[in-house]
Structures are given as structure tokens and as C-alpha cells.
């Protein structure tokens, strides 16, 4: 682990900005914080009682993975932490590097230590892009302290980083910046000498709009600001405003009036709101989770918001339709069986008309399911039955329920004793349907929501009538004047007649 700052003569800590960085570098690179006190946001990690702040105060860093969305400060924070403890800092990108680069970096770190230098912090950007073998190459040196690893990822490290490496590192979760933090970053960029040095200003409504569309991504906000400044310069016919204050304040050089990109320039530069959403990453799973939980929690307003967020971000609408189908059965269930009909209709509408028109159907189904009464009892009953199947296996079917297509099978007891419910009053008769070992099992217990009280009432009534009929010697057969017919035999006759008709029909 890197210790406290060594003597500068033996330190190889690198500057926070790459060598040669000047005013022509992107604004986001120019205004990176130079020390930890300038870092904005992530108070839970770098605030007064934050774990990373306390590590720095004790002069030591542990290997870690910084997990957070784009623009939340992962790269900057890694540099600042290394600089704060005086560590030698080396950075690799998993997109551009391989095992050979890792081994070369490790060899350099070992050589530097042998010469009495400071420990090395290896910052590995996009660590989730390293495969298992590449990640394994880091294990021995992280274990023995040759390097302190700081990995950065936008993906869930518990899925993308192997467990052996995670056991040697701490995971710190970075959140999107608060609007107030993004505003601080923007205001600093407009006034700091490394940014526009007071040469750019935004009207309150333009600043508020820029903060609002950034989605907590500081880099995106700075990039939009830089593009808006370029647009404003073209409109104004000048490029002076974007020059750093150090050049704008040269002796004899007039101080320009601050350039004020308009709200329209901000909108043009942004084109659309920056959506913090990745169809294959954490944003995808978090957003659909919020969507489902909002429907389950009877909040149509929140459900519509998350639906809109997914559609606007380019989520596959068929994925959304599938989730609605699942929610209709899992969470609404028999409290309102029409919920499944609405969800199926929305999925079919999507197939028929596609987007954008199918957004109406998706929204209608979302609102219906969110407002519907909820019951998960059918699902719970199914999984209880599945648990019995997994525990006991597929138990024998009772003899009277078995199929006996050949009459001689009845001599073996197959199909004997089955009572056809429609032959009895109320189309119900007491008989065993579950396997013998589970004869008294109850899986489905209706809730008191929506339609299920009526379902419960009917089931309870049927059970009571069966018990009463049993004590009275059996339920009476129905006396309804129905025609005497064997439907299966008749249907078989129809099939044979149709087949015979085809044979006799002349060809051509």
C-alpha cells in the first residue's frame, strides 16, 4: 500500500494533467481538480468522514474498484488519491492494453521499489473489459503490495470483475453528481484561469437548463458548455472569449466582455438530454427495476416516468412489453385477470404498429397494471407446488385420473372411479386430484384484493358443499335434461368422416 508522501527527490508522482496539456485541450481536461480539496461531489467517500478521505489522512491507500456512471469523477479521483499519498502513478486502459502491458507496468513498479522509490498506484480504466485471464495477471502483485490497484468501471463489478480480484480490493460506489455539484463545476470552468477565466457567463435560465440536462455527468456538462461557447463565438464573430484568462489578460490586451451563450445555444449543443442509461449495463437493470417496482407499488406516475426514460434511451420496446406481461401475472394476478389481457394486447399492438405509435399502448398497459389491485398468490402457489416437485419428484398420478384410451386398460384399474364433474350439481364432485402423498396440500390461498375474494368465496363454498355431500352419502347427479352424447367419440367420428371425404374427392 502506498505510504505517506516521500521526499520529492525520490517520488515519481505524475502531474494531474498529462504533459503538454494546454488551452487547446478539451475543457473537461483543462479544469480537472488539482488537489482533493477541489474535488466536487461524492461527499460520502471524500467528505470529512468519508473512507477515502480517511485513507489519505492516514497516508495509505488500499486497492479498490471505483464503480460509478460516466462523469462521476472516477478518473480524477484516482489521480488525486495517488497524488495525495505521494505515490508513483501509472494509468492503463483496459480497452487499449493487454497482459503484456500489465506485466511491463508491474516490472517497472518492482524496479522502482527496489531503487527506493515510492509505491505505485496502477489506475486501470474500464477494468470490466479485461477478461478473467487478464484480471488474474494482477493478483500476485496486488496481493504482495507491488502495486496498489485502482480500477474504474461503469459496470457492476460484482458481475464483471472476478471474485479473486474483488477479494483483494474494496469496491466504492460513486453516484451521479447532484445538480448543485454540476453547477459548481460549470461555474468554476467559466471563471477559473484554466477554463474561460471569466470570459464566459451563462444567464440563470441557461445555466439551470445545462445543469438539468447533464444527468449528473460533469464531463457531459462541460462538453456541452464548450460546444455552446463555440456556437456563441460563431454567432458573435469572435473567438477571444474562449481563450484562457492568462492570455486574455496580457499587457495591452483589452479584456473582452464575457460571452454569454444563449439558452438556444445550449439546446443546440446538447441536441437532447444526456441520458444516463446503458441498454446492456447497470442503468438498464436499475431502470427496469424501478419500473416494475413502481407498478407493483401502485404508482402509475412513477411507472410512466421510468417507461419514458427507457423509451427515450432507446430500450428495446419488446423488452418493455415482456416485462409488462410478467408483471401482469406476477404482481396483478387473479386480483384482476384483465391485466394480463391488457398486457398481451399492448404487446400485440407493438407488433402491429411499432414505435412511436405503440407508446400509447405501452403507456395504457403501464397505467392499468399500476392502478390494478395486486395479488401474487397464484405465483406463490405455483412455486410452492414446484418446491414439492423438486423435493419429492414427479409423484404417481392417482389411478382414477389416468388416461384409459383402450377399454381393456380398465381391467388394471386405470381410469376406474373417475367422476365427471359436469354430471353433478354445480358441476363439482368430491374426488382426489393430487398425488396420494400430497392429498391434503393447499397451494393457492386467494388474497383479499380485487377479484380474488370472489374466487376465495367460491372455492370455500365448493369445499363446504363437498363435505356436506360426503356426510349425506354423496352429491346428487344433475337432473338437467341434457342430451346423452359422448363428445370424444362423436368428435372422432367427425374426423374420420372428413378424412374419408378427402379420399373420395376427385383430384384436379
C-alpha positions as a Python dict, from the first residue, in 0.01 Angstrom:
ca = {
    (1, 'X'): (0, 0, 0),
    (2, 'X'): (133, 346, -77),
    (3, 'X'): (258, 524, 233),
    (4, 'X'): (286, 891, 320),
    (5, 'X'): (434, 1134, 72),
    (6, 'X'): (807, 1060, 31),
    (7, 'X'): (1078, 1312, -34),
    (8, 'X'): (1010, 1483, -371),
    (9, 'X'): (1352, 1378, -492),
    (10, 'X'): (1254, 1011, -479),
    (11, 'X'): (890, 1049, -584),
    (12, 'X'): (763, 971, -929),
    (13, 'X'): (414, 1106, -873),
    (14, 'X'): (288, 1230, -1205),
    (15, 'X'): (114, 1566, -1262),
    (16, 'X'): (-261, 1556, -1260),
    (17, 'X'): (-280, 1671, -1621),
    (18, 'X'): (-94, 1494, -1899),
    (19, 'X'): (228, 1653, -2013),
    (20, 'X'): (183, 1922, -2276),
    (21, 'X'): (-179, 1992, -2184),
    (22, 'X'): (-262, 2347, -2285),
    (23, 'X'): (-553, 2567, -2372),
    (24, 'X'): (-621, 2358, -2680),
    (25, 'X'): (-708, 2056, -2467),
    (26, 'X'): (-1078, 1988, -2408),
    (27, 'X'): (-1234, 2200, -2138),
    (28, 'X'): (-1310, 1894, -1923),
    (29, 'X'): (-939, 1805, -1919),
    (30, 'X'): (-820, 2161, -1850),
    (31, 'X'): (-1033, 2213, -1543),
    (32, 'X'): (-972, 1882, -1368),
    (33, 'X'): (-919, 1939, -993),
    (34, 'X'): (-553, 1973, -895),
    (35, 'X'): (-597, 1851, -538),
    (36, 'X'): (-851, 1664, -333),
    (37, 'X'): (-989, 1984, -178),
    (38, 'X'): (-1108, 2092, -525),
    (39, 'X'): (-1292, 1767, -593),
    (40, 'X'): (-1668, 1821, -619),
    (41, 'X'): (-1930, 1568, -510),
    (42, 'X'): (-1908, 1215, -364),
    (43, 'X'): (-1920, 1353, -10),
    (44, 'X'): (-1993, 1005, 128),
    (45, 'X'): (-1650, 895, 4),
    (46, 'X'): (-1426, 1201, 22),
    (47, 'X'): (-1609, 1415, 275),
    (48, 'X'): (-1475, 1475, 622),
    (49, 'X'): (-1572, 1127, 744),
    (50, 'X'): (-1554, 953, 408),
    (51, 'X'): (-1345, 632, 386),
    (52, 'X'): (-1126, 763, 103),
    (53, 'X'): (-1056, 1085, 292),
    (54, 'X'): (-954, 888, 599),
    (55, 'X'): (-726, 665, 391),
    (56, 'X'): (-548, 973, 262),
    (57, 'X'): (-520, 1123, 608),
    (58, 'X'): (-352, 803, 725),
    (59, 'X'): (-121, 817, 424),
    (60, 'X'): (-216, 478, 284),
    (61, 'X'): (-431, 351, 1),
    (62, 'X'): (-587, 9, -33),
    (63, 'X'): (-654, -150, -370),
    (64, 'X'): (-1003, -55, -481),
    (65, 'X'): (-1257, -51, -759),
    (66, 'X'): (-1436, 277, -827),
    (67, 'X'): (-1780, 192, -962),
    (68, 'X'): (-1999, 467, -1098),
    (69, 'X'): (-2164, 625, -1401),
    (70, 'X'): (-1973, 834, -1659),
    (71, 'X'): (-1873, 1179, -1542),
    (72, 'X'): (-1894, 1099, -1172),
    (73, 'X'): (-1521, 1160, -1115),
    (74, 'X'): (-1361, 814, -1115),
    (75, 'X'): (-1052, 903, -1320),
    (76, 'X'): (-994, 1233, -1144),
    (77, 'X'): (-1041, 1081, -802),
    (78, 'X'): (-786, 808, -874),
    (79, 'X'): (-523, 1069, -970),
    (80, 'X'): (-597, 1283, -668),
    (81, 'X'): (-574, 990, -427),
    (82, 'X'): (-240, 882, -568),
    (83, 'X'): (-104, 1235, -556),
    (84, 'X'): (-230, 1287, -200),
    (85, 'X'): (-19, 999, -69),
    (86, 'X'): (279, 1073, -295),
    (87, 'X'): (253, 752, -492),
    (88, 'X'): (401, 684, -832),
    (89, 'X'): (102, 687, -1067),
    (90, 'X'): (62, 479, -1381),
    (91, 'X'): (-252, 453, -1588),
    (92, 'X'): (-366, 186, -1832),
    (93, 'X'): (-687, 149, -2026),
    (94, 'X'): (-832, -200, -2049),
    (95, 'X'): (-961, -105, -2393),
    (96, 'X'): (-609, -47, -2530),
    (97, 'X'): (-392, -267, -2306),
    (98, 'X'): (-326, -635, -2257),
    (99, 'X'): (-136, -872, -2030),
    (100, 'X'): (199, -760, -2177),
    (101, 'X'): (128, -400, -2073),
    (102, 'X'): (28, -513, -1725),
    (103, 'X'): (347, -718, -1685),
    (104, 'X'): (559, -429, -1808),
    (105, 'X'): (393, -195, -1559),
    (106, 'X'): (443, -443, -1277),
    (107, 'X'): (809, -487, -1367),
    (108, 'X'): (852, -110, -1362),
    (109, 'X'): (681, -88, -1024),
    (110, 'X'): (907, -357, -878),
    (111, 'X'): (1220, -191, -1019),
    (112, 'X'): (1115, 146, -879),
    (113, 'X'): (1058, -4, -535),
    (114, 'X'): (1399, -175, -547),
    (115, 'X'): (1558, 164, -616),
    (116, 'X'): (1391, 308, -307),
    (117, 'X'): (1109, 482, -487),
    (118, 'X'): (750, 530, -378),
    (119, 'X'): (491, 257, -418),
    (120, 'X'): (300, 252, -749),
    (121, 'X'): (-69, 309, -796),
    (122, 'X'): (-191, 142, -1115),
    (123, 'X'): (-509, 302, -1241),
    (124, 'X'): (-689, 60, -1475),
    (125, 'X'): (-971, 231, -1658),
    (126, 'X'): (-1263, 20, -1785),
    (127, 'X'): (-1139, -275, -1578),
    (128, 'X'): (-1450, -472, -1669),
    (129, 'X'): (-1315, -504, -2024),
    (130, 'X'): (-1028, -724, -1902),
    (131, 'X'): (-1113, -1092, -1928),
    (132, 'X'): (-1055, -1337, -1644),
    (133, 'X'): (-701, -1426, -1753),
    (134, 'X'): (-604, -1061, -1778),
    (135, 'X'): (-751, -986, -1437),
    (136, 'X'): (-574, -1288, -1288),
    (137, 'X'): (-241, -1145, -1405),
    (138, 'X'): (-284, -868, -1146),
    (139, 'X'): (-347, -1096, -849),
    (140, 'X'): (7, -1175, -719),
    (141, 'X'): (127, -814, -731),
    (142, 'X'): (-189, -677, -572),
    (143, 'X'): (-152, -946, -305),
    (144, 'X'): (212, -865, -222),
    (145, 'X'): (174, -488, -249),
    (146, 'X'): (397, -435, -553),
    (147, 'X'): (112, -227, -692),
    (148, 'X'): (-197, -71, -546),
    (149, 'X'): (-473, -122, -798),
    (150, 'X'): (-744, 136, -859),
    (151, 'X'): (-986, 2, -1115),
    (152, 'X'): (-1264, 211, -1266),
    (153, 'X'): (-1582, 74, -1417),
    (154, 'X'): (-1931, 179, -1515),
    (155, 'X'): (-2048, -183, -1494),
    (156, 'X'): (-2141, -379, -1185),
    (157, 'X'): (-1803, -511, -1061),
    (158, 'X'): (-1971, -798, -878),
    (159, 'X'): (-2064, -931, -1222),
    (160, 'X'): (-1770, -811, -1431),
    (161, 'X'): (-1465, -843, -1202),
    (162, 'X'): (-1362, -1189, -1089),
    (163, 'X'): (-1410, -1277, -725),
    (164, 'X'): (-1041, -1341, -660),
    (165, 'X'): (-954, -984, -752),
    (166, 'X'): (-1253, -841, -568),
    (167, 'X'): (-1144, -1021, -251),
    (168, 'X'): (-821, -818, -264),
    (169, 'X'): (-989, -484, -331),
    (170, 'X'): (-1262, -268, -184),
    (171, 'X'): (-1550, -154, -401),
    (172, 'X'): (-1657, 209, -369),
    (173, 'X'): (-1978, 320, -537),
    (174, 'X'): (-1983, 668, -692),
    (175, 'X'): (-2320, 829, -758),
    (176, 'X'): (-2419, 1075, -1032),
    (177, 'X'): (-2338, 1428, -923),
    (178, 'X'): (-2609, 1636, -763),
    (179, 'X'): (-2733, 1934, -964),
    (180, 'X'): (-2563, 2169, -719),
    (181, 'X'): (-2231, 1989, -775),
    (182, 'X'): (-2263, 2012, -1153),
    (183, 'X'): (-2334, 2384, -1119),
    (184, 'X'): (-2016, 2430, -912),
    (185, 'X'): (-1814, 2250, -1182),
    (186, 'X'): (-1962, 2470, -1457),
    (187, 'X'): (-1914, 2794, -1267),
    (188, 'X'): (-1554, 2701, -1193),
    (189, 'X'): (-1492, 2628, -1561),
    (190, 'X'): (-1627, 2969, -1657),
    (191, 'X'): (-1419, 3161, -1401),
    (192, 'X'): (-1102, 2955, -1349),
    (193, 'X'): (-793, 3060, -1545),
    (194, 'X'): (-757, 2708, -1680),
    (195, 'X'): (-1107, 2734, -1824),
    (196, 'X'): (-1254, 3054, -1961),
    (197, 'X'): (-1112, 3281, -1692),
    (198, 'X'): (-1424, 3494, -1664),
    (199, 'X'): (-1458, 3521, -2040),
    (200, 'X'): (-1783, 3321, -2043),
    (201, 'X'): (-2101, 3361, -1845),
    (202, 'X'): (-2442, 3198, -1855),
    (203, 'X'): (-2778, 3352, -1780),
    (204, 'X'): (-2956, 3179, -1489),
    (205, 'X'): (-3207, 3004, -1715),
    (206, 'X'): (-2933, 2879, -1949),
    (207, 'X'): (-2723, 2755, -1657),
    (208, 'X'): (-3022, 2584, -1497),
    (209, 'X'): (-3107, 2414, -1827),
    (210, 'X'): (-2750, 2294, -1876),
    (211, 'X'): (-2737, 2156, -1523),
    (212, 'X'): (-3073, 1986, -1571),
    (213, 'X'): (-2988, 1809, -1896),
    (214, 'X'): (-2647, 1683, -1779),
    (215, 'X'): (-2795, 1394, -1582),
    (216, 'X'): (-2531, 1425, -1308),
    (217, 'X'): (-2247, 1383, -1563),
    (218, 'X'): (-1990, 1658, -1512),
    (219, 'X'): (-1794, 1570, -1825),
    (220, 'X'): (-2107, 1585, -2038),
    (221, 'X'): (-2199, 1923, -1887),
    (222, 'X'): (-1853, 2064, -1964),
    (223, 'X'): (-1859, 1928, -2318),
    (224, 'X'): (-2198, 2086, -2382),
    (225, 'X'): (-2074, 2415, -2239),
    (226, 'X'): (-1767, 2406, -2462),
    (227, 'X'): (-1980, 2335, -2770),
    (228, 'X'): (-2225, 2611, -2675),
    (229, 'X'): (-1937, 2857, -2639),
    (230, 'X'): (-1813, 2762, -2985),
    (231, 'X'): (-2162, 2821, -3127),
    (232, 'X'): (-2187, 3155, -2950),
    (233, 'X'): (-1844, 3257, -3082),
    (234, 'X'): (-1952, 3186, -3437),
    (235, 'X'): (-2271, 3385, -3386),
    (236, 'X'): (-2070, 3673, -3235),
    (237, 'X'): (-1796, 3656, -3498),
    (238, 'X'): (-1517, 3621, -3240),
    (239, 'X'): (-1302, 3355, -3075),
    (240, 'X'): (-1148, 3569, -2799),
    (241, 'X'): (-1394, 3471, -2530),
    (242, 'X'): (-1278, 3111, -2520),
    (243, 'X'): (-915, 3199, -2455),
    (244, 'X'): (-777, 3135, -2107),
    (245, 'X'): (-755, 3433, -1875),
    (246, 'X'): (-374, 3411, -1879),
    (247, 'X'): (-374, 3512, -2245),
    (248, 'X'): (-673, 3743, -2231),
    (249, 'X'): (-502, 3949, -1959),
    (250, 'X'): (-170, 4004, -2138),
    (251, 'X'): (-42, 4364, -2105),
    (252, 'X'): (-210, 4593, -2350),
    (253, 'X'): (-468, 4335, -2448),
    (254, 'X'): (-826, 4456, -2390),
    (255, 'X'): (-1036, 4246, -2154),
    (256, 'X'): (-1326, 4110, -2358),
    (257, 'X'): (-1685, 4134, -2247),
    (258, 'X'): (-1792, 3793, -2118),
    (259, 'X'): (-1951, 3584, -2386),
    (260, 'X'): (-2299, 3464, -2289),
    (261, 'X'): (-2413, 3155, -2478),
    (262, 'X'): (-2790, 3168, -2505),
    (263, 'X'): (-3036, 2905, -2394),
    (264, 'X'): (-3082, 2824, -2762),
    (265, 'X'): (-2707, 2768, -2796),
    (266, 'X'): (-2715, 2528, -2501),
    (267, 'X'): (-3006, 2338, -2655),
    (268, 'X'): (-2834, 2324, -2993),
    (269, 'X'): (-2509, 2200, -2839),
    (270, 'X'): (-2685, 1933, -2634),
    (271, 'X'): (-2931, 1824, -2905),
    (272, 'X'): (-3108, 1623, -2637),
    (273, 'X'): (-3088, 1545, -2270),
    (274, 'X'): (-2789, 1337, -2166),
    (275, 'X'): (-2947, 1005, -2068),
    (276, 'X'): (-2755, 809, -1808),
    (277, 'X'): (-2867, 474, -1942),
    (278, 'X'): (-2687, 178, -2093),
    (279, 'X'): (-2902, -88, -2254),
    (280, 'X'): (-2653, -356, -2154),
    (281, 'X'): (-2535, -218, -1822),
    (282, 'X'): (-2638, -114, -1475),
    (283, 'X'): (-2864, 165, -1598),
    (284, 'X'): (-3070, -89, -1788),
    (285, 'X'): (-3129, -313, -1488),
    (286, 'X'): (-3177, -30, -1238),
    (287, 'X'): (-3432, 149, -1455),
    (288, 'X'): (-3640, -157, -1536),
    (289, 'X'): (-3626, -248, -1166),
    (290, 'X'): (-3768, 94, -1078),
    (291, 'X'): (-4034, 49, -1350),
    (292, 'X'): (-4150, -287, -1217),
    (293, 'X'): (-4143, -180, -853),
    (294, 'X'): (-4344, 134, -933),
    (295, 'X'): (-4615, -78, -1098),
    (296, 'X'): (-4609, -323, -808),
    (297, 'X'): (-4630, -29, -566),
    (298, 'X'): (-4946, 116, -730),
    (299, 'X'): (-4774, 434, -853),
    (300, 'X'): (-4871, 498, -1217),
    (301, 'X'): (-4691, 834, -1224),
    (302, 'X'): (-4354, 685, -1135),
    (303, 'X'): (-4415, 388, -1365),
    (304, 'X'): (-4482, 623, -1658),
    (305, 'X'): (-4165, 819, -1583),
    (306, 'X'): (-3947, 507, -1590),
    (307, 'X'): (-4127, 386, -1902),
    (308, 'X'): (-4049, 718, -2071),
    (309, 'X'): (-3685, 700, -1954),
    (310, 'X'): (-3644, 357, -2112),
    (311, 'X'): (-3810, 451, -2440),
    (312, 'X'): (-3616, 778, -2471),
    (313, 'X'): (-3287, 597, -2407),
    (314, 'X'): (-3353, 351, -2690),
    (315, 'X'): (-3453, 47, -2487),
    (316, 'X'): (-3593, -238, -2696),
    (317, 'X'): (-3973, -189, -2668),
    (318, 'X'): (-4024, -565, -2688),
    (319, 'X'): (-3825, -596, -2366),
    (320, 'X'): (-4064, -347, -2203),
    (321, 'X'): (-4366, -539, -2334),
    (322, 'X'): (-4227, -864, -2194),
    (323, 'X'): (-4184, -704, -1853),
    (324, 'X'): (-4546, -586, -1862),
    (325, 'X'): (-4660, -941, -1938),
    (326, 'X'): (-4460, -1073, -1645),
    (327, 'X'): (-4587, -807, -1404),
    (328, 'X'): (-4946, -876, -1513),
    (329, 'X'): (-4919, -1233, -1386),
    (330, 'X'): (-4660, -1199, -1112),
    (331, 'X'): (-4796, -894, -932),
    (332, 'X'): (-5155, -834, -1050),
    (333, 'X'): (-5253, -1197, -1098),
    (334, 'X'): (-5607, -1304, -1025),
    (335, 'X'): (-5684, -985, -838),
    (336, 'X'): (-5756, -854, -1189),
    (337, 'X'): (-5716, -1116, -1463),
    (338, 'X'): (-5788, -849, -1723),
    (339, 'X'): (-5441, -710, -1652),
    (340, 'X'): (-5285, -996, -1848),
    (341, 'X'): (-5529, -933, -2134),
    (342, 'X'): (-5427, -565, -2144),
    (343, 'X'): (-5057, -654, -2135),
    (344, 'X'): (-5096, -909, -2414),
    (345, 'X'): (-5293, -656, -2619),
    (346, 'X'): (-5016, -397, -2572),
    (347, 'X'): (-4754, -647, -2687),
    (348, 'X'): (-4963, -730, -2993),
    (349, 'X'): (-5017, -360, -3065),
    (350, 'X'): (-4641, -312, -3055),
    (351, 'X'): (-4601, -586, -3317),
    (352, 'X'): (-4873, -436, -3534),
    (353, 'X'): (-4785, -64, -3531),
    (354, 'X'): (-4436, -36, -3377),
    (355, 'X'): (-4292, 283, -3234),
    (356, 'X'): (-4369, 567, -3199),
    (357, 'X'): (-4744, 491, -3206),
    (358, 'X'): (-4717, 186, -2980),
    (359, 'X'): (-4605, 414, -2696),
    (360, 'X'): (-4975, 476, -2634),
    (361, 'X'): (-5038, 102, -2587),
    (362, 'X'): (-4735, 62, -2359),
    (363, 'X'): (-4845, 362, -2154),
    (364, 'X'): (-5204, 233, -2133),
    (365, 'X'): (-5090, -107, -2011),
    (366, 'X'): (-4847, 51, -1764),
    (367, 'X'): (-5117, 271, -1609),
    (368, 'X'): (-5372, -13, -1599),
    (369, 'X'): (-5135, -252, -1424),
    (370, 'X'): (-5008, 12, -1181),
    (371, 'X'): (-5365, 107, -1084),
    (372, 'X'): (-5496, -251, -1068),
    (373, 'X'): (-5542, -445, -742),
    (374, 'X'): (-5246, -668, -672),
    (375, 'X'): (-5206, -1032, -579),
    (376, 'X'): (-4905, -1259, -608),
    (377, 'X'): (-5090, -1561, -467),
    (378, 'X'): (-5108, -1752, -797),
    (379, 'X'): (-4733, -1723, -837),
    (380, 'X'): (-4666, -1819, -477),
    (381, 'X'): (-4893, -2120, -517),
    (382, 'X'): (-4704, -2229, -828),
    (383, 'X'): (-4364, -2204, -664),
    (384, 'X'): (-4490, -2394, -360),
    (385, 'X'): (-4601, -2671, -594),
    (386, 'X'): (-4265, -2657, -773),
    (387, 'X'): (-4086, -2692, -439),
    (388, 'X'): (-4279, -3015, -374),
    (389, 'X'): (-4194, -3143, -722),
    (390, 'X'): (-3824, -3072, -668),
    (391, 'X'): (-3828, -3228, -323),
    (392, 'X'): (-4041, -3537, -396),
    (393, 'X'): (-4006, -3582, -771),
    (394, 'X'): (-4295, -3644, -1004),
    (395, 'X'): (-4531, -3850, -789),
    (396, 'X'): (-4757, -4119, -939),
    (397, 'X'): (-5085, -4000, -1089),
    (398, 'X'): (-5384, -4145, -898),
    (399, 'X'): (-5531, -4441, -1084),
    (400, 'X'): (-5875, -4285, -1140),
    (401, 'X'): (-5715, -3980, -1312),
    (402, 'X'): (-5506, -4179, -1557),
    (403, 'X'): (-5595, -4191, -1922),
    (404, 'X'): (-5752, -4516, -2050),
    (405, 'X'): (-5793, -4484, -2427),
    (406, 'X'): (-5827, -4865, -2456),
    (407, 'X'): (-6117, -5018, -2262),
    (408, 'X'): (-5911, -5321, -2165),
    (409, 'X'): (-5684, -5093, -1959),
    (410, 'X'): (-5968, -5057, -1711),
    (411, 'X'): (-5914, -5418, -1611),
    (412, 'X'): (-5594, -5293, -1450),
    (413, 'X'): (-5779, -5021, -1260),
    (414, 'X'): (-5661, -4744, -1492),
    (415, 'X'): (-5921, -4471, -1521),
    (416, 'X'): (-6165, -4659, -1298),
    (417, 'X'): (-6358, -4449, -1048),
    (418, 'X'): (-6321, -4110, -1216),
    (419, 'X'): (-6632, -3897, -1171),
    (420, 'X'): (-6711, -3644, -1444),
    (421, 'X'): (-6789, -3315, -1263),
    (422, 'X'): (-7043, -3198, -1522),
    (423, 'X'): (-7260, -3497, -1433),
    (424, 'X'): (-7318, -3347, -1088),
    (425, 'X'): (-7499, -3047, -949),
    (426, 'X'): (-7292, -2725, -963),
    (427, 'X'): (-7050, -2916, -1191),
    (428, 'X'): (-6847, -3031, -892),
    (429, 'X'): (-6792, -3356, -709),
    (430, 'X'): (-6556, -3458, -433),
    (431, 'X'): (-6262, -3663, -555),
    (432, 'X'): (-5885, -3659, -515),
    (433, 'X'): (-5678, -3485, -780),
    (434, 'X'): (-5338, -3453, -609),
    (435, 'X'): (-5099, -3747, -569),
    (436, 'X'): (-5165, -3961, -264),
    (437, 'X'): (-4865, -3823, -75),
    (438, 'X'): (-4997, -3468, -117),
    (439, 'X'): (-5368, -3529, -98),
    (440, 'X'): (-5437, -3258, 160),
    (441, 'X'): (-5193, -2995, 30),
    (442, 'X'): (-5321, -2640, -25),
    (443, 'X'): (-5112, -2419, -252),
    (444, 'X'): (-5342, -2141, -367),
    (445, 'X'): (-5476, -1913, -96),
    (446, 'X'): (-5653, -1613, -258),
    (447, 'X'): (-5588, -1268, -121),
    (448, 'X'): (-5847, -1008, -24),
    (449, 'X'): (-5764, -791, -327),
    (450, 'X'): (-5973, -729, -638),
    (451, 'X'): (-6144, -1037, -780),
    (452, 'X'): (-5972, -1283, -550),
    (453, 'X'): (-6223, -1253, -261),
    (454, 'X'): (-6489, -1382, -504),
    (455, 'X'): (-6256, -1665, -608),
    (456, 'X'): (-6194, -1749, -242),
    (457, 'X'): (-6566, -1740, -168),
    (458, 'X'): (-6643, -1987, -449),
    (459, 'X'): (-6365, -2227, -351),
    (460, 'X'): (-6470, -2219, 14),
    (461, 'X'): (-6833, -2281, -84),
    (462, 'X'): (-6739, -2579, -302),
    (463, 'X'): (-6530, -2731, -25),
    (464, 'X'): (-6813, -2688, 224),
    (465, 'X'): (-7064, -2847, -17),
    (466, 'X'): (-6833, -3144, -78),
    (467, 'X'): (-6802, -3202, 295),
    (468, 'X'): (-7177, -3177, 339),
    (469, 'X'): (-7239, -3411, 47),
    (470, 'X'): (-6989, -3658, 188),
    (471, 'X'): (-7166, -3668, 524),
    (472, 'X'): (-7501, -3714, 344),
    (473, 'X'): (-7381, -4003, 131),
    (474, 'X'): (-7255, -3825, -179),
    (475, 'X'): (-7351, -3539, -409),
    (476, 'X'): (-7653, -3591, -632),
    (477, 'X'): (-7619, -3629, -1003),
    (478, 'X'): (-7751, -3345, -1212),
    (479, 'X'): (-8112, -3385, -1326),
    (480, 'X'): (-8076, -3133, -1609),
    (481, 'X'): (-8231, -3252, -1935),
    (482, 'X'): (-7909, -3270, -2137),
    (483, 'X'): (-7870, -3483, -2449),
    (484, 'X'): (-7695, -3814, -2398),
    (485, 'X'): (-7374, -3793, -2603),
    (486, 'X'): (-7009, -3890, -2583),
    (487, 'X'): (-6828, -3579, -2712),
    (488, 'X'): (-6493, -3751, -2768),
    (489, 'X'): (-6645, -4040, -2964),
    (490, 'X'): (-6852, -3801, -3174),
    (491, 'X'): (-6550, -3581, -3245),
    (492, 'X'): (-6356, -3890, -3354),
    (493, 'X'): (-6637, -3979, -3592),
    (494, 'X'): (-6630, -3628, -3743),
    (495, 'X'): (-6259, -3655, -3803),
    (496, 'X'): (-6293, -3993, -3975),
    (497, 'X'): (-6575, -3861, -4193),
    (498, 'X'): (-6367, -3561, -4305),
    (499, 'X'): (-6073, -3784, -4389),
    (500, 'X'): (-6294, -4018, -4590),
    (501, 'X'): (-6440, -3722, -4776),
    (502, 'X'): (-6093, -3606, -4881),
    (503, 'X'): (-6014, -3952, -5024),
    (504, 'X'): (-6334, -3964, -5228),
    (505, 'X'): (-6297, -3609, -5361),
    (506, 'X'): (-6170, -3611, -5723),
    (507, 'X'): (-5828, -3453, -5773),
    (508, 'X'): (-5756, -3171, -6016),
}
